[in-house]
Amino acid sequence: MRIVVQEKPFDFGAEAAAFATDRHDMGAVVTFTGIVRDISGDLSAMEIEHYPGMTAKALEKIATEAVTRWSLGDALVIHRYGRMVPGEMIMMVATAAPHRADAFEAAEFLMDYLKSRAPFWKKEIGKDGAEWVAAKDADEDALTRW
């Protein structure tokens, strides 16, 4: 299991390839990456803040839960912080399991957690100023299925 919280961009292709290499005992690898999106057409940047010790500990705890709950062979979580522009990758999740259902469910569980509960704070910056992103009911509701 690998948890990475970093400011610099990551290479999705290299990370996915490294994660999937030599998985002879795993029948499935699922990957997902989140990208900064500009829904309104006004976003110039997004800034993500976090508390380093608290964030790493929280991500390790939830990844360990996913590994145990779905009998994963491995899990990877990469999450960036700092300033990013639309189109840049924010995060990546990868899961490896003997069967695809477990790999998909564990990846969704991790993504739902990262979206709603991980200790990151997002600020959107547009031409009219900056605004903190509030939690969305839909993101919280997604956690109820787990």
mmCIF file of C-alpha atoms in Angstrom:
data_model
loop_
_atom_site.group_PDB
_atom_site.id
_atom_site.type_symbol
_atom_site.label_atom_id
_atom_site.label_comp_id
_atom_site.label_asym_id
_atom_site.label_seq_id
_atom_site.Cartn_x
_atom_site.Cartn_y
_atom_site.Cartn_z
ATOM 1 C CA MET A 1 0.000 0.000 0.000
ATOM 2 C CA ARG A 2 1.337 3.406 -0.938
ATOM 3 C CA ILE A 3 -0.025 6.803 0.096
ATOM 4 C CA VAL A 4 1.458 9.934 -1.444
ATOM 5 C CA VAL A 5 0.499 13.546 -0.702
ATOM 6 C CA GLN A 6 2.529 15.886 -2.876
ATOM 7 C CA GLU A 7 2.536 19.279 -4.500
ATOM 8 C CA LYS A 8 4.148 18.337 -7.797
ATOM 9 C CA PRO A 9 2.265 16.749 -10.709
ATOM 10 C CA PHE A 10 2.434 12.974 -11.113
ATOM 11 C CA ASP A 11 2.732 10.851 -14.245
ATOM 12 C CA PHE A 12 -0.495 8.846 -14.374
ATOM 13 C CA GLY A 13 0.786 6.432 -17.022
ATOM 14 C CA ALA A 14 3.995 5.683 -15.146
ATOM 15 C CA GLU A 15 2.166 5.284 -11.826
ATOM 16 C CA ALA A 16 -0.483 2.983 -13.337
ATOM 17 C CA ALA A 17 2.125 0.875 -15.138
ATOM 18 C CA ALA A 18 4.292 0.534 -12.028
ATOM 19 C CA PHE A 19 1.259 -0.415 -9.936
ATOM 20 C CA ALA A 20 0.072 -3.063 -12.414
ATOM 21 C CA THR A 21 3.460 -4.599 -13.199
ATOM 22 C CA ASP A 22 4.023 -8.189 -12.054
ATOM 23 C CA ARG A 23 0.535 -8.680 -10.597
ATOM 24 C CA HIS A 24 0.491 -12.415 -11.327
ATOM 25 C CA ASP A 25 -1.756 -13.159 -8.335
ATOM 26 C CA MET A 26 -4.242 -10.378 -9.038
ATOM 27 C CA GLY A 27 -7.020 -10.649 -11.624
ATOM 28 C CA ALA A 28 -7.916 -6.954 -11.699
ATOM 29 C CA VAL A 29 -6.344 -3.536 -11.395
ATOM 30 C CA VAL A 30 -8.637 -0.500 -11.340
ATOM 31 C CA THR A 31 -7.373 3.062 -11.674
ATOM 32 C CA PHE A 32 -9.084 6.413 -11.401
ATOM 33 C CA THR A 33 -7.772 9.931 -11.645
ATOM 34 C CA GLY A 34 -9.492 13.157 -10.668
ATOM 35 C CA ILE A 35 -8.951 16.249 -12.814
ATOM 36 C CA VAL A 36 -9.492 19.936 -12.081
ATOM 37 C CA ARG A 37 -12.611 20.846 -14.037
ATOM 38 C CA ASP A 38 -14.015 24.218 -14.987
ATOM 39 C CA ILE A 39 -17.776 23.738 -14.943
ATOM 40 C CA SER A 40 -18.633 27.447 -14.920
ATOM 41 C CA GLY A 41 -16.080 28.530 -17.531
ATOM 42 C CA ASP A 42 -14.702 30.986 -14.987
ATOM 43 C CA LEU A 43 -12.130 28.903 -13.081
ATOM 44 C CA SER A 44 -8.545 30.049 -13.454
ATOM 45 C CA ALA A 45 -7.095 27.868 -10.667
ATOM 46 C CA MET A 46 -7.864 25.685 -7.688
ATOM 47 C CA GLU A 47 -5.832 25.746 -4.498
ATOM 48 C CA ILE A 48 -5.862 22.752 -2.181
ATOM 49 C CA GLU A 49 -4.644 23.007 1.401
ATOM 50 C CA HIS A 50 -4.071 20.306 4.013
ATOM 51 C CA TYR A 51 -2.361 19.528 7.318
ATOM 52 C CA PRO A 52 0.486 17.137 6.408
ATOM 53 C CA GLY A 53 0.515 14.823 9.429
ATOM 54 C CA MET A 54 -3.250 14.653 9.730
ATOM 55 C CA THR A 55 -3.810 14.090 6.006
ATOM 56 C CA ALA A 56 -1.328 11.244 5.623
ATOM 57 C CA LYS A 57 -2.674 9.502 8.715
ATOM 58 C CA ALA A 58 -6.302 9.811 7.532
ATOM 59 C CA LEU A 59 -5.485 8.491 4.055
ATOM 60 C CA GLU A 60 -3.508 5.563 5.463
ATOM 61 C CA LYS A 61 -6.417 4.644 7.732
ATOM 62 C CA ILE A 62 -9.014 4.611 4.952
ATOM 63 C CA ALA A 63 -6.709 2.778 2.514
ATOM 64 C CA THR A 64 -6.034 0.130 5.165
ATOM 65 C CA GLU A 65 -9.791 -0.248 5.634
ATOM 66 C CA ALA A 66 -10.244 -0.722 1.871
ATOM 67 C CA VAL A 67 -7.435 -3.308 1.670
ATOM 68 C CA THR A 68 -8.945 -5.292 4.530
ATOM 69 C CA ARG A 69 -12.595 -4.953 3.577
ATOM 70 C CA TRP A 70 -12.130 -6.020 -0.063
ATOM 71 C CA SER A 71 -9.130 -8.337 0.381
ATOM 72 C CA LEU A 72 -7.015 -6.184 -1.913
ATOM 73 C CA GLY A 73 -3.548 -7.221 -2.925
ATOM 74 C CA ASP A 74 -2.518 -3.573 -2.993
ATOM 75 C CA ALA A 75 -3.793 0.009 -3.036
ATOM 76 C CA LEU A 76 -2.364 3.333 -4.137
ATOM 77 C CA VAL A 77 -3.590 6.833 -3.302
ATOM 78 C CA ILE A 78 -1.880 9.925 -4.687
ATOM 79 C CA HIS A 79 -3.344 13.331 -3.849
ATOM 80 C CA ARG A 80 -1.910 16.710 -4.712
ATOM 81 C CA TYR A 81 -2.095 19.998 -2.883
ATOM 82 C CA GLY A 82 -1.181 23.533 -3.891
ATOM 83 C CA ARG A 83 -2.249 25.503 -6.947
ATOM 84 C CA MET A 84 -3.601 23.675 -10.011
ATOM 85 C CA VAL A 85 -5.253 24.851 -13.208
ATOM 86 C CA PRO A 86 -8.150 23.241 -15.115
ATOM 87 C CA GLY A 87 -7.056 20.029 -16.804
ATOM 88 C CA GLU A 88 -4.400 19.141 -14.229
ATOM 89 C CA MET A 89 -4.642 15.872 -12.319
ATOM 90 C CA ILE A 90 -5.555 16.264 -8.634
ATOM 91 C CA MET A 91 -5.513 12.673 -7.458
ATOM 92 C CA MET A 92 -5.185 9.029 -8.394
ATOM 93 C CA VAL A 93 -6.501 5.829 -6.842
ATOM 94 C CA ALA A 94 -5.443 2.331 -7.879
ATOM 95 C CA THR A 95 -6.593 -0.978 -6.444
ATOM 96 C CA ALA A 96 -5.504 -4.549 -7.170
ATOM 97 C CA ALA A 97 -7.646 -7.553 -6.253
ATOM 98 C CA PRO A 98 -8.077 -11.170 -7.287
ATOM 99 C CA HIS A 99 -11.510 -10.293 -8.729
ATOM 100 C CA ARG A 100 -12.715 -7.164 -10.554
ATOM 101 C CA ALA A 101 -15.764 -6.486 -8.360
ATOM 102 C CA ASP A 102 -13.561 -6.038 -5.300
ATOM 103 C CA ALA A 103 -11.118 -3.814 -7.191
ATOM 104 C CA PHE A 104 -13.933 -1.592 -8.520
ATOM 105 C CA GLU A 105 -15.801 -1.351 -5.204
ATOM 106 C CA ALA A 106 -12.667 -0.570 -3.220
ATOM 107 C CA ALA A 107 -11.668 2.120 -5.721
ATOM 108 C CA GLU A 108 -15.142 3.698 -5.511
ATOM 109 C CA PHE A 109 -15.016 3.571 -1.716
ATOM 110 C CA LEU A 110 -11.654 5.352 -1.713
ATOM 111 C CA MET A 111 -12.849 7.962 -4.214
ATOM 112 C CA ASP A 112 -16.015 8.671 -2.225
ATOM 113 C CA TYR A 113 -13.950 9.095 0.930
ATOM 114 C CA LEU A 114 -11.428 11.378 -0.773
ATOM 115 C CA LYS A 115 -14.205 13.532 -2.217
ATOM 116 C CA SER A 116 -16.104 14.049 1.014
ATOM 117 C CA ARG A 117 -14.055 13.263 4.115
ATOM 118 C CA ALA A 118 -10.343 13.503 3.408
ATOM 119 C CA PRO A 119 -8.842 16.503 5.195
ATOM 120 C CA PHE A 120 -8.283 18.711 2.152
ATOM 121 C CA TRP A 121 -9.696 22.201 1.689
ATOM 122 C CA LYS A 122 -10.326 23.492 -1.820
ATOM 123 C CA LYS A 123 -10.528 27.073 -2.972
ATOM 124 C CA GLU A 124 -11.654 27.966 -6.489
ATOM 125 C CA ILE A 125 -10.157 31.096 -8.017
ATOM 126 C CA GLY A 126 -12.000 32.875 -10.832
ATOM 127 C CA LYS A 127 -12.072 36.286 -12.438
ATOM 128 C CA ASP A 128 -14.424 37.571 -9.690
ATOM 129 C CA GLY A 129 -12.284 36.384 -6.776
ATOM 130 C CA ALA A 130 -11.768 33.249 -4.697
ATOM 131 C CA GLU A 131 -14.278 31.042 -2.924
ATOM 132 C CA TRP A 132 -13.897 27.993 -0.680
ATOM 133 C CA VAL A 133 -15.648 24.910 -2.038
ATOM 134 C CA ALA A 134 -18.440 23.751 0.263
ATOM 135 C CA ALA A 135 -19.222 20.086 0.845
ATOM 136 C CA LYS A 136 -21.961 18.784 -1.441
ATOM 137 C CA ASP A 137 -24.874 16.712 -0.189
ATOM 138 C CA ALA A 138 -24.426 14.285 -3.101
ATOM 139 C CA ASP A 139 -20.840 13.567 -2.029
ATOM 140 C CA GLU A 140 -21.915 12.918 1.546
ATOM 141 C CA ASP A 141 -24.803 10.749 0.348
ATOM 142 C CA ALA A 142 -22.373 8.620 -1.669
ATOM 143 C CA LEU A 143 -20.715 7.514 1.572
ATOM 144 C CA THR A 144 -23.954 6.066 2.946
ATOM 145 C CA ARG A 145 -23.686 3.041 0.672
ATOM 146 C CA TRP A 146 -20.494 1.965 2.407
#
